[in-house]
PDB file of N, CA and C in Angstrom:
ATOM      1  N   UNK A   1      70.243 -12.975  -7.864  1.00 63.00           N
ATOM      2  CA  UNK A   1      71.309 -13.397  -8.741  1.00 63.00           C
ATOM      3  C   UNK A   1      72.354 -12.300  -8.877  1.00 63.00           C
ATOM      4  N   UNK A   2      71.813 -11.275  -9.517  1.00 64.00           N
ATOM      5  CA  UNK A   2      72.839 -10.140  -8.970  1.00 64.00           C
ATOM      6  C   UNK A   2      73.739  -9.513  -8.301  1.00 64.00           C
ATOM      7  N   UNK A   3      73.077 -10.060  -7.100  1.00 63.00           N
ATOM      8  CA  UNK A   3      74.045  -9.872  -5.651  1.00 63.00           C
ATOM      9  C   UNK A   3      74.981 -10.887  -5.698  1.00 63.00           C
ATOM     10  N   UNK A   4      74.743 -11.709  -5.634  1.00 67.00           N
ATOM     11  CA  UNK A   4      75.695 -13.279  -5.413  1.00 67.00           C
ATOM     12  C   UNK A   4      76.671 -13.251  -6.736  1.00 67.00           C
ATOM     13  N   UNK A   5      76.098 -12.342  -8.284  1.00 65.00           N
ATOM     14  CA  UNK A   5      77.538 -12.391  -8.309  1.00 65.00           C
ATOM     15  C   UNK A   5      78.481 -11.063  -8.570  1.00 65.00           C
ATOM     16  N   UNK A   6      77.510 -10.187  -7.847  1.00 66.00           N
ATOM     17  CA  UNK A   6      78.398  -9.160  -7.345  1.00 66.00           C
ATOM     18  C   UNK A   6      79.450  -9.449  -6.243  1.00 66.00           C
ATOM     19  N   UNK A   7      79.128 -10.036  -5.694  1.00 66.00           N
ATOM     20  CA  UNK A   7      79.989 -11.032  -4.149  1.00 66.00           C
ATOM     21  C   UNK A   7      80.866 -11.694  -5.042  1.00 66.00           C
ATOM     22  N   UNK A   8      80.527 -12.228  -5.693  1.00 66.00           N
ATOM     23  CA  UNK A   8      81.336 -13.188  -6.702  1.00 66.00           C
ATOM     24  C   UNK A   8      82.702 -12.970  -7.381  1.00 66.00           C
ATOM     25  N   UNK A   9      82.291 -11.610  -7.675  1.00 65.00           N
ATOM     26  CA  UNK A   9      82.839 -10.975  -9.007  1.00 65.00           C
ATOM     27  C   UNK A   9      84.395 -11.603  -9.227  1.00 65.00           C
ATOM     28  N   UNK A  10      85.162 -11.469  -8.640  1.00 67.00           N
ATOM     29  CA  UNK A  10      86.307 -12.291  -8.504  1.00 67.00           C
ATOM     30  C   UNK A  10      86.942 -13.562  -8.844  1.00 67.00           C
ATOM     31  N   UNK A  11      85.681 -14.381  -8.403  1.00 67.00           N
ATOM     32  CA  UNK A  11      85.882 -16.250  -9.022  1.00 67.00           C
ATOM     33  C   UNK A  11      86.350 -16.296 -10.138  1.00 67.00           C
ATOM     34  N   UNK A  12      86.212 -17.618 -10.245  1.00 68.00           N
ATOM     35  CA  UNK A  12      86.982 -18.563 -11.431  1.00 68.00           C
ATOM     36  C   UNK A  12      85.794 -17.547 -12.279  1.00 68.00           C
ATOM     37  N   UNK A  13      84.607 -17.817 -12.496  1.00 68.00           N
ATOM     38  CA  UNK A  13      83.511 -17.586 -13.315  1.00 68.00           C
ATOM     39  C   UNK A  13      83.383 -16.207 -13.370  1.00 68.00           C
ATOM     40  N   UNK A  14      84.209 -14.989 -13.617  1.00 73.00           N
ATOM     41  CA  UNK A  14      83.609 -13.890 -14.205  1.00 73.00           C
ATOM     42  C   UNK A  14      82.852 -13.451 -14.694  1.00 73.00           C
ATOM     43  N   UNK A  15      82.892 -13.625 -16.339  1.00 79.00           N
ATOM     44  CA  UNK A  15      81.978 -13.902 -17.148  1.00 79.00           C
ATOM     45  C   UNK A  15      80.777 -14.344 -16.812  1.00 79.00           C
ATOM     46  N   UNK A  16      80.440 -15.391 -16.336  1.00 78.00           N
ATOM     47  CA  UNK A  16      78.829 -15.611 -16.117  1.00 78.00           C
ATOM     48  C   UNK A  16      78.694 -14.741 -15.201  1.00 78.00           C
ATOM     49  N   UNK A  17      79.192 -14.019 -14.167  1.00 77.00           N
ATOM     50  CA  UNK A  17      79.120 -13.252 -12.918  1.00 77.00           C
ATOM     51  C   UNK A  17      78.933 -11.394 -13.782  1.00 77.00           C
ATOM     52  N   UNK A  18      79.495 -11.338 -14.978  1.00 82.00           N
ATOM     53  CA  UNK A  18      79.540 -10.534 -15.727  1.00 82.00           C
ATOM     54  C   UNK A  18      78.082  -9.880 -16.590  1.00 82.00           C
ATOM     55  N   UNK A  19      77.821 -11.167 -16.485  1.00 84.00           N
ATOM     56  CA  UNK A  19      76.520 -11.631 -17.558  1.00 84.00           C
ATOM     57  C   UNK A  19      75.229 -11.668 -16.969  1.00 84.00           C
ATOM     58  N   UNK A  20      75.326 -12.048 -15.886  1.00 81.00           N
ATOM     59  CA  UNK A  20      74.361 -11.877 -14.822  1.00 81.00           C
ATOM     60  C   UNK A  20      74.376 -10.578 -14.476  1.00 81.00           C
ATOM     61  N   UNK A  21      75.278  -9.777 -13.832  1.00 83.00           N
ATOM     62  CA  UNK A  21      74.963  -8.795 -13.698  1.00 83.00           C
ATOM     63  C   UNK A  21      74.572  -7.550 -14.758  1.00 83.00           C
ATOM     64  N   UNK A  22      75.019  -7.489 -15.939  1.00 87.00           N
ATOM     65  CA  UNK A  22      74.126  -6.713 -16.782  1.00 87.00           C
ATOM     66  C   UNK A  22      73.195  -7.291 -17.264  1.00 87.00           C
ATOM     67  N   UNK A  23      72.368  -8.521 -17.443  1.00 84.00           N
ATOM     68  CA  UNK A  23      70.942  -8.561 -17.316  1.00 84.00           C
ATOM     69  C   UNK A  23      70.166  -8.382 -15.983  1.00 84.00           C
ATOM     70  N   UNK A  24      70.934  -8.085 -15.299  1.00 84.00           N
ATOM     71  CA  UNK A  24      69.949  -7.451 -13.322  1.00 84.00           C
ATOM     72  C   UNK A  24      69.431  -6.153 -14.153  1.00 84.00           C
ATOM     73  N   UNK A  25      70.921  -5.409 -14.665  1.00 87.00           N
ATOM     74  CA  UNK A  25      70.407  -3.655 -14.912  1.00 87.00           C
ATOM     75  C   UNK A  25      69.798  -3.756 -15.853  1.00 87.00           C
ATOM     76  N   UNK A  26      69.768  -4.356 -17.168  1.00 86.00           N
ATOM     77  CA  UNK A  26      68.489  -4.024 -18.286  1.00 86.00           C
ATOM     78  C   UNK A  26      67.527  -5.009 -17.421  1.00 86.00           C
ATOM     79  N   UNK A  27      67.094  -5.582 -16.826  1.00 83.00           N
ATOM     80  CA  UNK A  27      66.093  -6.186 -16.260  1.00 83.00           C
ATOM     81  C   UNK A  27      65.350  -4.873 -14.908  1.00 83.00           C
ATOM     82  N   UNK A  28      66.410  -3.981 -14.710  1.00 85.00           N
ATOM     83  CA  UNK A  28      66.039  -2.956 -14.151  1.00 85.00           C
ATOM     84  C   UNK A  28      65.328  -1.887 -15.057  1.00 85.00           C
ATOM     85  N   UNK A  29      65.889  -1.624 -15.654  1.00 88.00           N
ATOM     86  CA  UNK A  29      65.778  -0.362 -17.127  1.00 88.00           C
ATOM     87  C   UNK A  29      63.993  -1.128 -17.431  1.00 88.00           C
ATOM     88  N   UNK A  30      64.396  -2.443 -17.509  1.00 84.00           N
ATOM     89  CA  UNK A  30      62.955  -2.535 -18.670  1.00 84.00           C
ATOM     90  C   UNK A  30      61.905  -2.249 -17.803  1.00 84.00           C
ATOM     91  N   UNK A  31      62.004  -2.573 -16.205  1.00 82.00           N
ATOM     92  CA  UNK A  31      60.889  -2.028 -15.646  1.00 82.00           C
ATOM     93  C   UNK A  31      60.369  -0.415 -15.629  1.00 82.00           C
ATOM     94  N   UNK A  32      60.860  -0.077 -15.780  1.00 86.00           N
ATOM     95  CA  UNK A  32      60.461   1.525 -16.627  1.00 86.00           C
ATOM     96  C   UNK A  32      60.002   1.864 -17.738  1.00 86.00           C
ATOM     97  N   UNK A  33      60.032   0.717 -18.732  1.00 83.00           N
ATOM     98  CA  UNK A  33      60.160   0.691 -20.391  1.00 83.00           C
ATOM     99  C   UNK A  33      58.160   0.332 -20.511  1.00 83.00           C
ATOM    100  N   UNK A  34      58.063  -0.129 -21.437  1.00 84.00           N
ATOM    101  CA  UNK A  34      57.045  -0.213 -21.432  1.00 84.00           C
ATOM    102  C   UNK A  34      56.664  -1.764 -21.507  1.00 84.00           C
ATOM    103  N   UNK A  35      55.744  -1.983 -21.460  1.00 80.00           N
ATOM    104  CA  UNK A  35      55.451  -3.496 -21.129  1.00 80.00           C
ATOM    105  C   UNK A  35      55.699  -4.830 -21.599  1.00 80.00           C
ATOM    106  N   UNK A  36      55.661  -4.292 -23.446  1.00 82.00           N
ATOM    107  CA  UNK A  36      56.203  -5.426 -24.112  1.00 82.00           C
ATOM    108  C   UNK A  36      57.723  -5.511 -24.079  1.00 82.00           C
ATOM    109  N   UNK A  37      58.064  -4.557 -24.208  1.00 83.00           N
ATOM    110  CA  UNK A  37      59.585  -4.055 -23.876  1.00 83.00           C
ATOM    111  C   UNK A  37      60.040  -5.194 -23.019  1.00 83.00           C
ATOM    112  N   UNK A  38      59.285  -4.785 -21.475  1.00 80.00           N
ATOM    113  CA  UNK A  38      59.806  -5.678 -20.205  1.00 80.00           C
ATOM    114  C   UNK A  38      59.357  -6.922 -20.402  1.00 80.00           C
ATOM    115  N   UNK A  39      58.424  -7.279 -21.034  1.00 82.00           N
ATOM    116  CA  UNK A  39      58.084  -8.737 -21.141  1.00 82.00           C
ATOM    117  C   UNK A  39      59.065  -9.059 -22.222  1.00 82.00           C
ATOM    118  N   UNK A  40      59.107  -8.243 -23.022  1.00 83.00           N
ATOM    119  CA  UNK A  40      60.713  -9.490 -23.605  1.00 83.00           C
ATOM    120  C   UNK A  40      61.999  -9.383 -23.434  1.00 83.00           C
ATOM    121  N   UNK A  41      62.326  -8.512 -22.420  1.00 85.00           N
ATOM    122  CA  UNK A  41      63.605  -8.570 -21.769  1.00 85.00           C
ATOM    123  C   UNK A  41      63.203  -9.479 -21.034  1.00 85.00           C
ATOM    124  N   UNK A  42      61.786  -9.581 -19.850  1.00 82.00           N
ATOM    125  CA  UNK A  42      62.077 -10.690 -18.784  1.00 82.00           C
ATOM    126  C   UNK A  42      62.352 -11.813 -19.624  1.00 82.00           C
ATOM    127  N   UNK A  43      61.834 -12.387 -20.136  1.00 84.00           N
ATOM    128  CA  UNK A  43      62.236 -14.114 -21.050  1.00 84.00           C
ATOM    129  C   UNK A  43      63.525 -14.097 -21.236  1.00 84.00           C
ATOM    130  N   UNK A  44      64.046 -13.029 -22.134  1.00 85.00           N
ATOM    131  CA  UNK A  44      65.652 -13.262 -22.529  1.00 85.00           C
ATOM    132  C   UNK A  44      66.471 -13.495 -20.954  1.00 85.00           C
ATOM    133  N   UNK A  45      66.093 -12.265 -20.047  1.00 85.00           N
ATOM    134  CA  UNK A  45      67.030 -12.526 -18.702  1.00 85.00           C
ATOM    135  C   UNK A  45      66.997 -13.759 -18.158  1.00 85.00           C
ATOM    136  N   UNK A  46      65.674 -13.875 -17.999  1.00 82.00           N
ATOM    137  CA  UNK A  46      65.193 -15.317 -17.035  1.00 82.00           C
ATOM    138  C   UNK A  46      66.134 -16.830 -17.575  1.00 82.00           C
ATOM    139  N   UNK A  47      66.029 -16.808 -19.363  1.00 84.00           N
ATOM    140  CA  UNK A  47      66.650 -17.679 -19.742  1.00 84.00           C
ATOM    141  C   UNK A  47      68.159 -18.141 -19.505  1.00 84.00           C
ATOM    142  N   UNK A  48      68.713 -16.434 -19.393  1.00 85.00           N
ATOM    143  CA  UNK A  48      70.033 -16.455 -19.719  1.00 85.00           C
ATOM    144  C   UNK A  48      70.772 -16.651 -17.906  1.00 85.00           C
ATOM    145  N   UNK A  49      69.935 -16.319 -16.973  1.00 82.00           N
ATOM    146  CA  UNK A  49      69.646 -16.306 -15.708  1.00 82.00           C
ATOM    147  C   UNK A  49      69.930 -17.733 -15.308  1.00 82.00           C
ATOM    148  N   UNK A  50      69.210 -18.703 -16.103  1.00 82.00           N
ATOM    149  CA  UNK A  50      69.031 -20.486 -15.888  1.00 82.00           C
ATOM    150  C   UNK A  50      70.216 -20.981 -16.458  1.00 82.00           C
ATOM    151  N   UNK A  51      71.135 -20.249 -17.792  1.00 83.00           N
ATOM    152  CA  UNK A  51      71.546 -21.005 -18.367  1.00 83.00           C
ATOM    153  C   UNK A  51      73.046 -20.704 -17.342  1.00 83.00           C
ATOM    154  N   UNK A  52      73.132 -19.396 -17.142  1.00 82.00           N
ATOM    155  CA  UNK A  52      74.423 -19.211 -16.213  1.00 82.00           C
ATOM    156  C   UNK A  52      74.118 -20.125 -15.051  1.00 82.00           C
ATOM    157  N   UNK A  53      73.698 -20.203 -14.191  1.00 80.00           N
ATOM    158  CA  UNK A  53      73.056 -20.806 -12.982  1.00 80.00           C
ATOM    159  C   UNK A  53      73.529 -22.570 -13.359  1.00 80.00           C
ATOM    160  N   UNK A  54      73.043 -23.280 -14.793  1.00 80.00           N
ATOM    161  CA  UNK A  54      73.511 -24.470 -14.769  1.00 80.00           C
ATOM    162  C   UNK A  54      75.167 -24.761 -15.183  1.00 80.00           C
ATOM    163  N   UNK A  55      75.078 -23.832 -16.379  1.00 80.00           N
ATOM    164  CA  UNK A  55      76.728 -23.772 -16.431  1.00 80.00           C
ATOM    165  C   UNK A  55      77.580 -23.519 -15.159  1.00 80.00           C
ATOM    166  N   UNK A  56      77.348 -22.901 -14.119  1.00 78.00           N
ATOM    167  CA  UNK A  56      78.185 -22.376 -13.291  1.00 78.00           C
ATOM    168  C   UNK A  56      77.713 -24.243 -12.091  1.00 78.00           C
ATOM    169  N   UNK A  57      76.811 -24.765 -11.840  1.00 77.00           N
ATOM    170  CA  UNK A  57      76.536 -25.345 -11.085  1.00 77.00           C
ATOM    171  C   UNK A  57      77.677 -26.816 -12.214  1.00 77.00           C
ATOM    172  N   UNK A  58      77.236 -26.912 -13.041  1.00 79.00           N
ATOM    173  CA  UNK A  58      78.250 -28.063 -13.587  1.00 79.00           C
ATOM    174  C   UNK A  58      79.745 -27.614 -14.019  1.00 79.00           C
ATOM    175  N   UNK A  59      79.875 -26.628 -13.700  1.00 79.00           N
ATOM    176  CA  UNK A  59      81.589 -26.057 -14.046  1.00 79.00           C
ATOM    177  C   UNK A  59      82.425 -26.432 -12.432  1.00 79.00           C
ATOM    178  N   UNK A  60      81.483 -26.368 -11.463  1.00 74.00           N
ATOM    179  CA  UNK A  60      81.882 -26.151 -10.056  1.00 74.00           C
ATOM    180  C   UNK A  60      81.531 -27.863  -9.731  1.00 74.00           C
ATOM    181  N   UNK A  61      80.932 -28.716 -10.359  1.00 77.00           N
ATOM    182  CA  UNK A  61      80.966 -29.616  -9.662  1.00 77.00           C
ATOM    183  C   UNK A  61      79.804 -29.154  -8.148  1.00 77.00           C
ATOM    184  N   UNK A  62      78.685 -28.845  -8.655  1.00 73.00           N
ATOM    185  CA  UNK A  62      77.769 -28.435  -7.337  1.00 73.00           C
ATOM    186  C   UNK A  62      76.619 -28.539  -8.176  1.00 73.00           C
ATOM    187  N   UNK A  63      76.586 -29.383  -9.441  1.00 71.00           N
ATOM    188  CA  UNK A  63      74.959 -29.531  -9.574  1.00 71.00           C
ATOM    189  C   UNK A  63      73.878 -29.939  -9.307  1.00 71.00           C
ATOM    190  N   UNK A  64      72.896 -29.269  -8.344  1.00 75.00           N
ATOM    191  CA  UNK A  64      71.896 -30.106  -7.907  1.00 75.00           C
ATOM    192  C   UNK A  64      70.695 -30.305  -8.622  1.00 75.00           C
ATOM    193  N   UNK A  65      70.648 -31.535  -9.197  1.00 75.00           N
ATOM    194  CA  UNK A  65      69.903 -31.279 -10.480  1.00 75.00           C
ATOM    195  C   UNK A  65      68.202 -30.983 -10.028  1.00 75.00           C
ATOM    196  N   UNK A  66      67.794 -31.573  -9.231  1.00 80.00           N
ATOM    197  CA  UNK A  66      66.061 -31.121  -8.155  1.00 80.00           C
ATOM    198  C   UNK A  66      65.834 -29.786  -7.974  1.00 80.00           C
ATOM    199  N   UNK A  67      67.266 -29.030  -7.863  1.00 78.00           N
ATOM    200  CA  UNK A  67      67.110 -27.783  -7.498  1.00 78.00           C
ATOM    201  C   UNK A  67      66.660 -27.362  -9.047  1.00 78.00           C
ATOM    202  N   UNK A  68      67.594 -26.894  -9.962  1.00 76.00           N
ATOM    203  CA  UNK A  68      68.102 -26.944 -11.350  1.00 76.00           C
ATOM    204  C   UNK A  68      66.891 -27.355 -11.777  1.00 76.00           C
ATOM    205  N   UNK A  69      66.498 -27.952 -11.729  1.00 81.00           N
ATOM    206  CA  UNK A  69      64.728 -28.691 -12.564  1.00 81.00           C
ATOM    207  C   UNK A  69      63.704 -28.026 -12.205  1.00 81.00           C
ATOM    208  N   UNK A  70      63.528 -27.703 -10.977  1.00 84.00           N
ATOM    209  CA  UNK A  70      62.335 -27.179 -10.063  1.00 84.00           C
ATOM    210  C   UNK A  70      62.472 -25.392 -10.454  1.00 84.00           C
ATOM    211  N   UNK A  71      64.144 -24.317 -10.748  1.00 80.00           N
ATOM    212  CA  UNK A  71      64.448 -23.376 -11.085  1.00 80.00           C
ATOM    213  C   UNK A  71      63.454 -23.656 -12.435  1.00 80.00           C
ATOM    214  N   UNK A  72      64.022 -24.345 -13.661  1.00 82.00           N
ATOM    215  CA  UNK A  72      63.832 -24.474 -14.867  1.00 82.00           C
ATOM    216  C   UNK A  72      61.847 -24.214 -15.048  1.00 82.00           C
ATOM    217  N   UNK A  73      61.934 -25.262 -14.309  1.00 86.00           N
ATOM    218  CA  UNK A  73      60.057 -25.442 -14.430  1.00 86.00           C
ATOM    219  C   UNK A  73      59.557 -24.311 -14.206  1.00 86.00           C
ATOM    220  N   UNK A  74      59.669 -23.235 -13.171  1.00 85.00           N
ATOM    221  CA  UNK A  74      59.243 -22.157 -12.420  1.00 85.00           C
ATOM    222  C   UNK A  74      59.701 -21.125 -13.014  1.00 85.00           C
ATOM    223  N   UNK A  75      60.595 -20.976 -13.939  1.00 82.00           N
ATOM    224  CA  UNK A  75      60.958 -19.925 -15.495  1.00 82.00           C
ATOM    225  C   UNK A  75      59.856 -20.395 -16.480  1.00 82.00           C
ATOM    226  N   UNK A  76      59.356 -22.136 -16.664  1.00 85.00           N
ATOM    227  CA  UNK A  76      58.807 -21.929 -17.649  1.00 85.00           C
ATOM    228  C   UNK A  76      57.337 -21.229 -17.514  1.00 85.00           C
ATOM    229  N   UNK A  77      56.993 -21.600 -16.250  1.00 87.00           N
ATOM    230  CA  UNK A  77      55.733 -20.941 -15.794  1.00 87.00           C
ATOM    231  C   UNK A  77      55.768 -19.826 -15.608  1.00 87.00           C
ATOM    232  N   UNK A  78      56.576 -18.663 -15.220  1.00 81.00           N
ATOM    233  CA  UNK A  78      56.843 -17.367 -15.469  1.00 81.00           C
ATOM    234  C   UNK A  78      56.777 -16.824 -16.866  1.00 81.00           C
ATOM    235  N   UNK A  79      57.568 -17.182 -17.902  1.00 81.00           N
ATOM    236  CA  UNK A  79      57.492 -17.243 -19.043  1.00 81.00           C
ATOM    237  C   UNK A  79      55.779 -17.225 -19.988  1.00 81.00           C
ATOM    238  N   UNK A  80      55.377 -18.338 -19.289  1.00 84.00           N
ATOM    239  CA  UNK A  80      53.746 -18.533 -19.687  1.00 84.00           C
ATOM    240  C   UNK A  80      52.748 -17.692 -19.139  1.00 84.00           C
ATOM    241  N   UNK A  81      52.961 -17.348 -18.252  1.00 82.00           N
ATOM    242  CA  UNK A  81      52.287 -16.091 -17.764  1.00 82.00           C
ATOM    243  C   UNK A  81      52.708 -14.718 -18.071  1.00 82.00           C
ATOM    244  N   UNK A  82      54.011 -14.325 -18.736  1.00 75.00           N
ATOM    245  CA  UNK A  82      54.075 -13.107 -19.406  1.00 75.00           C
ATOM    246  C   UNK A  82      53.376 -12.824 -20.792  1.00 75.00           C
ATOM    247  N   UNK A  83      53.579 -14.198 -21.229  1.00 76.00           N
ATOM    248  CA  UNK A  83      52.776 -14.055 -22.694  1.00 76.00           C
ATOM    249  C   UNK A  83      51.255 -14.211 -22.055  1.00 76.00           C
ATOM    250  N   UNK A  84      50.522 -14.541 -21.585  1.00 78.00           N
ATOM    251  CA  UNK A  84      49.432 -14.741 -21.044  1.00 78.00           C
ATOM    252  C   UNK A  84      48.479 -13.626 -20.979  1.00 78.00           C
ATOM    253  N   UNK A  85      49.616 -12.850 -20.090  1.00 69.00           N
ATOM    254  CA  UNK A  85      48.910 -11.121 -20.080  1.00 69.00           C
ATOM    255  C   UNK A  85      49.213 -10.167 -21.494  1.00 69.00           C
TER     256      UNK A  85
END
């Protein structure tokens, strides 16, 4: 995600391209941090990760919603396995 909207940076969509990329670097940082730390940065990123990803897919007229559903599901199961451990 990071990359793509580092490539990005330019588009119509800044901001989400903005937003994405400083949750890459505290999503970087927290892996150094300590565990609960990174487990609740990952949830906040992951979320905020999905929510740019659909906003940007229905702003552009490119929403594939199978894709978009199958992303969503596979955060929530990530999600369930951070609290898990």
């Amino acid at each position: 995600m990071a990359f793509a909207s580092i490539k990005e940076i330019n588009s119509s969509a800044r901001i989400p391209n903005l937003l994405n990329i400083i949750c890459a670097i505290i999503l970087l940082i927290a892996c150094f941090q300590t565990i609960d730390w990174f487990k609740n940065t990952a949830v906040i990123v992951l979320v905020v990760f999905q929510l740019t990803a659909i906003t940007n897919g229905l702003k552009n007229k490119s929403f594939h919603f199978q894709h978009h559903i199958f992303r969503l599901i596979l955060t929530a199961i990530l999600i369930f396995f951070v609290f898990l451990t």
